[in-house]
Short mmCIF file of C-alpha atoms in Angstrom, two decimals:
data_model
loop_
_atom_site.label_atom_id
_atom_site.label_comp_id
_atom_site.label_asym_id
_atom_site.label_seq_id
_atom_site.Cartn_x
_atom_site.Cartn_y
_atom_site.Cartn_z
CA MET A 6 20.66 57.55 -25.41
CA SER A 7 19.92 54.96 -23.12
CA HIS A 8 22.52 53.94 -19.98
CA GLN A 9 20.78 51.11 -18.72
CA SER A 10 23.19 48.40 -17.66
CA ALA A 11 24.01 45.01 -19.29
CA PRO A 12 22.37 42.36 -17.77
CA ALA A 13 25.31 40.36 -15.54
CA VAL A 14 26.97 37.57 -16.81
CA GLY A 15 24.88 34.46 -15.63
CA GLU A 16 21.35 36.89 -14.90
CA THR A 17 19.76 36.64 -18.33
CA ASP A 18 19.26 32.38 -18.02
CA LEU A 19 17.58 33.17 -14.17
CA PRO A 20 13.94 31.69 -13.87
CA ASN A 21 11.32 34.02 -13.17
CA LEU A 22 11.76 35.03 -9.62
CA ASP A 23 9.30 38.30 -9.39
CA PHE A 24 5.41 37.34 -8.04
CA GLN A 25 3.07 39.23 -6.95
CA GLY A 26 2.03 37.35 -3.50
CA THR A 27 3.10 34.09 -2.94
CA THR A 28 4.75 32.24 -5.48
CA PRO A 29 3.55 29.60 -7.93
CA TYR A 30 5.37 26.79 -6.30
CA GLU A 31 3.89 27.64 -2.18
CA ASP A 32 0.50 27.95 -3.68
CA TYR A 33 0.42 24.41 -4.99
CA VAL A 34 2.35 23.06 -2.21
CA GLN A 35 1.70 25.07 0.89
CA ALA A 36 4.43 24.33 1.97
CA ASP A 37 4.62 27.23 4.69
CA VAL A 38 1.80 24.94 6.17
CA LEU A 39 3.82 21.67 6.17
CA THR A 40 7.19 23.31 7.59
CA HIS A 41 4.77 25.26 10.33
CA LEU A 42 3.15 22.11 11.94
CA GLN A 43 5.49 21.51 14.16
CA HIS A 44 4.33 22.61 17.92
CA LEU A 45 7.15 20.86 20.07
CA ARG A 46 6.16 20.40 23.25
CA SER A 47 9.45 19.45 25.29
CA ASP A 48 13.69 20.91 25.00
CA ASP A 49 14.21 17.87 23.92
CA PRO A 50 16.13 17.97 20.16
CA GLY A 51 14.71 15.01 19.57
CA GLU A 52 11.34 15.66 19.55
CA MET A 53 11.41 17.20 16.27
CA VAL A 54 12.77 14.02 14.08
CA PHE A 55 10.08 12.10 16.18
CA LEU A 56 6.98 14.71 14.87
CA VAL A 57 7.92 15.23 11.66
CA THR A 58 8.58 11.38 10.78
CA THR A 59 4.76 10.50 12.10
CA GLN A 60 3.62 13.99 10.08
CA VAL A 61 5.66 12.46 6.80
CA MET A 62 4.05 8.92 8.05
CA GLU A 63 0.64 10.28 7.73
CA LEU A 64 0.80 11.62 4.29
CA TRP A 65 2.14 8.38 3.16
CA PHE A 66 -1.15 6.53 5.07
CA THR A 67 -3.38 9.45 3.12
CA VAL A 68 -1.51 8.55 -0.43
CA ILE A 69 -1.55 4.75 0.10
CA VAL A 70 -5.39 5.01 0.85
CA HIS A 71 -6.15 7.23 -2.38
CA GLU A 72 -4.22 4.29 -3.86
CA TRP A 73 -6.08 1.24 -2.62
CA GLU A 74 -9.37 3.06 -3.41
CA THR A 75 -8.49 3.84 -6.69
CA ALA A 76 -7.63 0.29 -7.39
CA SER A 77 -10.65 -1.10 -5.54
CA ALA A 78 -13.12 1.29 -7.62
CA ALA A 79 -11.08 -0.46 -10.61
CA LEU A 80 -11.98 -4.12 -9.70
CA ARG A 81 -15.17 -3.35 -9.04
CA GLY A 82 -15.84 -2.00 -12.42
CA ASP A 83 -13.27 -5.00 -13.69
CA ASP A 84 -10.75 -3.16 -14.69
CA ILE A 85 -7.95 -5.25 -13.49
CA PRO A 86 -4.89 -3.34 -15.28
CA GLY A 87 -6.25 -0.12 -13.88
CA ALA A 88 -6.33 -2.01 -10.24
CA LEU A 89 -2.79 -3.11 -10.58
CA VAL A 90 -1.43 0.59 -11.46
CA ALA A 91 -2.98 1.89 -8.46
CA LEU A 92 -1.27 -1.17 -6.02
CA ARG A 93 2.39 -0.78 -8.11
CA ARG A 94 2.26 2.67 -7.00
CA SER A 95 1.13 1.84 -3.10
CA CYS A 96 3.83 -0.60 -2.95
CA TRP A 97 6.50 1.93 -4.25
CA GLU A 98 5.42 4.57 -1.28
CA LEU A 99 4.55 1.60 0.72
CA GLU A 100 8.14 1.03 0.45
CA SER A 101 8.64 5.01 1.20
CA LEU A 102 6.39 4.79 4.26
CA ASN A 103 8.61 1.65 5.82
CA ALA A 104 11.83 3.89 5.51
CA SER A 105 10.50 6.46 7.16
CA TRP A 106 11.39 4.52 10.57
CA LYS A 107 14.96 5.08 10.31
CA PRO A 108 15.03 8.82 12.01
CA ILE A 109 14.12 6.94 14.97
CA ALA A 110 14.30 3.07 14.73
CA HIS A 111 17.39 3.11 16.99
CA LEU A 112 16.16 4.75 19.86
CA THR A 113 17.44 4.36 23.55
CA PRO A 114 14.98 4.46 25.33
CA ALA A 115 16.51 7.29 27.69
CA GLN A 116 16.20 9.19 24.28
CA PHE A 117 12.44 8.57 23.85
CA ASN A 118 11.75 9.24 27.66
CA ALA A 119 13.29 12.81 26.87
CA TYR A 120 9.89 13.90 24.96
CA ARG A 121 7.48 11.05 25.40
CA SER A 122 5.88 12.42 28.16
CA ALA A 123 4.83 15.21 25.28
CA LEU A 124 2.77 12.75 24.10
CA GLY A 125 0.22 12.43 27.10
CA GLU A 126 -2.35 9.92 25.70
CA GLY A 127 -1.50 10.42 22.15
CA SER A 128 -0.64 6.66 20.76
CA GLY A 129 -0.55 5.61 16.64
CA PHE A 130 -3.49 3.52 16.91
CA GLN A 131 -5.51 6.56 17.18
CA SER A 132 -4.00 7.65 13.78
CA ALA A 133 -7.84 7.87 12.02
CA MET A 134 -5.68 8.00 8.85
CA TYR A 135 -3.64 4.68 9.42
CA ARG A 136 -7.58 3.43 11.07
CA ARG A 137 -8.72 3.33 6.76
CA VAL A 138 -5.64 1.63 5.56
CA GLU A 139 -6.41 -1.40 8.29
CA PHE A 140 -9.96 -0.96 7.09
CA LEU A 141 -9.39 -1.42 3.39
CA LEU A 142 -6.71 -4.38 4.43
CA GLY A 143 -10.09 -5.71 5.61
CA GLU A 144 -9.02 -5.42 9.59
CA LYS A 145 -13.10 -3.96 10.09
CA SER A 146 -13.64 -2.92 13.72
CA ALA A 147 -16.55 -0.64 14.95
CA SER A 148 -14.78 -0.05 18.18
CA MET A 149 -11.89 1.87 16.38
CA LEU A 150 -14.31 4.31 15.90
CA VAL A 151 -14.67 5.44 19.35
CA PRO A 152 -11.43 7.43 19.66
CA HIS A 153 -12.72 9.68 17.10
CA ARG A 154 -16.08 10.49 18.31
CA GLY A 155 -15.59 14.20 19.29
CA ALA A 156 -14.35 14.79 15.54
CA PRO A 157 -17.56 14.89 13.53
CA ARG A 158 -15.86 14.56 9.70
CA VAL A 159 -13.47 12.42 10.72
CA HIS A 160 -15.73 9.75 12.31
CA ALA A 161 -18.24 10.28 9.18
CA GLU A 162 -15.21 9.21 7.23
CA LEU A 163 -14.44 6.40 8.70
CA GLU A 164 -17.93 5.67 9.62
CA LYS A 165 -18.70 5.57 5.77
CA ALA A 166 -15.03 3.67 5.13
CA LEU A 167 -15.87 0.73 7.38
CA ALA A 168 -19.26 0.33 5.90
CA GLU A 169 -17.86 0.13 2.37
CA PRO A 170 -15.85 -3.05 0.80
CA SER A 171 -12.52 -3.66 1.68
CA LEU A 172 -9.94 -3.81 -1.13
CA TYR A 173 -9.61 -7.66 -0.74
CA ASP A 174 -13.40 -7.75 -0.64
CA GLU A 175 -13.92 -6.46 -4.38
CA ALA A 176 -10.76 -8.61 -5.78
CA LEU A 177 -13.06 -11.55 -4.45
CA ARG A 178 -15.94 -10.46 -5.58
CA LEU A 179 -13.88 -10.15 -9.19
CA LEU A 180 -12.88 -13.96 -9.01
CA HIS A 181 -16.54 -14.65 -8.89
CA ARG A 182 -17.44 -12.68 -11.49
CA ARG A 183 -14.94 -14.45 -13.13
CA GLY A 184 -16.58 -17.96 -12.86
CA LEU A 185 -14.16 -19.28 -9.77
CA ALA A 186 -16.43 -20.58 -6.84
CA VAL A 187 -15.89 -17.88 -3.78
CA PRO A 188 -17.91 -19.33 -1.20
CA ALA A 189 -20.89 -17.27 -0.43
CA ALA A 190 -20.60 -16.62 3.48
CA VAL A 191 -17.68 -14.56 2.26
CA LEU A 192 -19.73 -13.04 -0.47
CA ASP A 193 -22.48 -12.07 1.40
CA ARG A 194 -20.55 -11.41 4.99
CA ASP A 195 -21.69 -8.13 6.57
CA PRO A 196 -18.60 -5.57 5.30
CA ALA A 197 -18.42 -3.75 7.98
CA ALA A 198 -17.24 -7.32 9.36
CA ARG A 199 -13.32 -8.04 9.88
CA HIS A 200 -11.93 -10.62 7.26
CA GLU A 201 -11.38 -13.78 8.57
CA HIS A 202 -9.44 -17.02 7.07
CA HIS A 203 -11.75 -18.93 5.01
CA PRO A 204 -10.43 -22.61 3.62
CA GLU A 205 -12.58 -22.30 1.13
CA LEU A 206 -11.00 -19.34 -0.35
CA GLU A 207 -7.73 -21.32 -0.35
CA ALA A 208 -9.25 -23.60 -2.96
CA VAL A 209 -10.29 -20.72 -5.50
CA TRP A 210 -6.37 -18.69 -5.20
CA ALA A 211 -4.88 -22.53 -5.88
CA GLU A 212 -6.80 -22.41 -8.58
CA VAL A 213 -5.92 -19.26 -10.47
CA TYR A 214 -1.90 -19.97 -9.44
CA ARG A 215 -2.12 -23.31 -10.93
CA GLY A 216 -3.69 -21.33 -14.76
CA ASP A 217 -1.91 -19.17 -16.96
CA GLN A 218 0.79 -17.43 -15.26
CA GLU A 219 0.23 -14.59 -17.28
CA SER A 220 -3.47 -14.09 -16.57
CA GLU A 221 -4.69 -11.36 -15.13
CA LEU A 222 -6.00 -13.01 -12.04
CA VAL A 223 -2.42 -13.98 -11.09
CA ARG A 224 -0.99 -10.72 -11.64
CA LEU A 225 -3.84 -9.20 -8.99
CA GLY A 226 -3.22 -12.00 -6.93
CA GLU A 227 0.79 -11.09 -7.20
CA GLY A 228 -0.03 -7.44 -6.69
CA LEU A 229 -1.65 -8.27 -3.50
CA THR A 230 1.04 -10.31 -2.34
CA GLU A 231 3.21 -6.95 -2.95
CA VAL A 232 0.77 -4.98 -0.97
CA GLY A 233 0.34 -7.44 1.82
CA GLU A 234 4.23 -8.65 2.24
CA LEU A 235 5.25 -4.42 2.96
CA VAL A 236 2.36 -3.92 5.14
CA TRP A 237 3.75 -7.17 6.93
CA ARG A 238 7.00 -5.64 6.58
CA TRP A 239 5.75 -1.78 8.54
CA ARG A 240 4.16 -3.78 10.98
CA ASN A 241 7.78 -5.17 11.94
CA ASP A 242 9.42 -2.28 11.87
CA HIS A 243 6.78 -0.56 14.34
CA LEU A 244 7.36 -3.64 16.35
CA VAL A 245 11.26 -3.94 16.03
CA ALA A 246 11.47 -0.11 16.83
CA THR A 247 9.10 -0.37 19.90
CA ARG A 248 10.83 -2.70 21.50
CA ARG A 249 14.06 -0.78 21.31
CA ALA A 250 12.59 2.44 22.45
CA MET A 251 10.41 1.10 25.08
CA GLY A 252 10.82 -2.56 25.82
CA SER A 253 7.84 -4.06 27.35
CA LYS A 254 6.38 -1.27 28.87
CA VAL A 255 2.72 -0.28 28.51
CA GLY A 256 2.64 1.69 25.18
CA THR A 257 1.21 5.50 25.27
CA GLY A 258 -2.45 6.17 24.73
CA GLY A 259 -2.42 2.70 27.64
CA SER A 260 -1.95 0.69 24.18
CA ALA A 261 -0.56 -2.88 25.82
CA GLY A 262 3.09 -2.01 23.36
CA VAL A 263 4.98 -4.26 22.45
CA ALA A 264 2.65 -6.95 23.13
CA TRP A 265 -0.61 -5.49 21.04
CA LEU A 266 2.55 -5.52 17.89
CA GLU A 267 3.66 -8.93 18.55
CA LYS A 268 -0.24 -9.83 17.92
CA ARG A 269 -0.27 -7.46 14.42
CA ALA A 270 2.48 -8.78 13.34
CA ARG A 271 1.54 -12.31 13.49
CA LYS A 272 -1.63 -11.94 11.19
CA ASN A 273 -1.21 -11.99 7.35
CA VAL A 274 -2.68 -9.40 4.92
CA PHE A 275 -5.07 -10.97 2.32
CA PRO A 276 -4.23 -14.50 4.40
CA GLU A 277 -5.53 -16.96 1.92
CA LEU A 278 -3.62 -15.55 -0.33
CA TRP A 279 -0.41 -16.99 1.42
CA THR A 280 -2.41 -20.01 2.92
CA ALA A 281 -3.05 -21.09 -1.09
CA ARG A 282 0.88 -21.69 -1.78
CA SER A 283 1.22 -24.72 0.33
CA HIS A 284 -1.90 -26.21 -2.18
CA VAL A 285 -0.27 -25.35 -5.85
#
């Protein structure tokens, strides 16, 4: 006769807890890798939140690059609905990225100085994934590959991204295929060159916006505008956080700090989408 004990109350509805090796969750998420990537260089307790926040931002950059590459491919295939789905996801992700400033946005100069030296010559402008974000927005610059010459894989990825059409380039090419008068100078521009504001594109977007407000092209314009607004907010949040933490001092890595960020914050993403509104 068996004398096995009956399961304790509540144990019968427990999930499976016995695995050979690591858990399926760990195998998929790689949480153990992620939570052991923090190698602090100071004794200040505030360094941990600064480092983790920066790492979280890098992950969001990675997701956003994926979304915009997906949207670009959809636009190349004349699939505006598919592009809009990816752009909408990227907007939610940009909102989460922007919220990442919260833990470090109120650092006093003394608090930041407590571990600033740990950064050495490190600076956010050296982020390869953020550079890919900027390239997809049309902010191309071959000189920004220079810091990555010592990392062949990263350099090759950036070189490829530099030479490819940006997200905005793909949108403008689609407008051309839909019969709109996108200037030849824009269509034939070297994709590795920075997009510069073009007055004739204002007329193109104004024509789109004077049309059916439920059209795919208007919805595409609004999807890109939403992205542009959230990127602008990101840049301004970065500027404000830096002002609070270090004032007008030279930035880490020898950058111009606040002066450089102010210049970036003044730039509109997809500029003609904003200026065209004055002509509708």
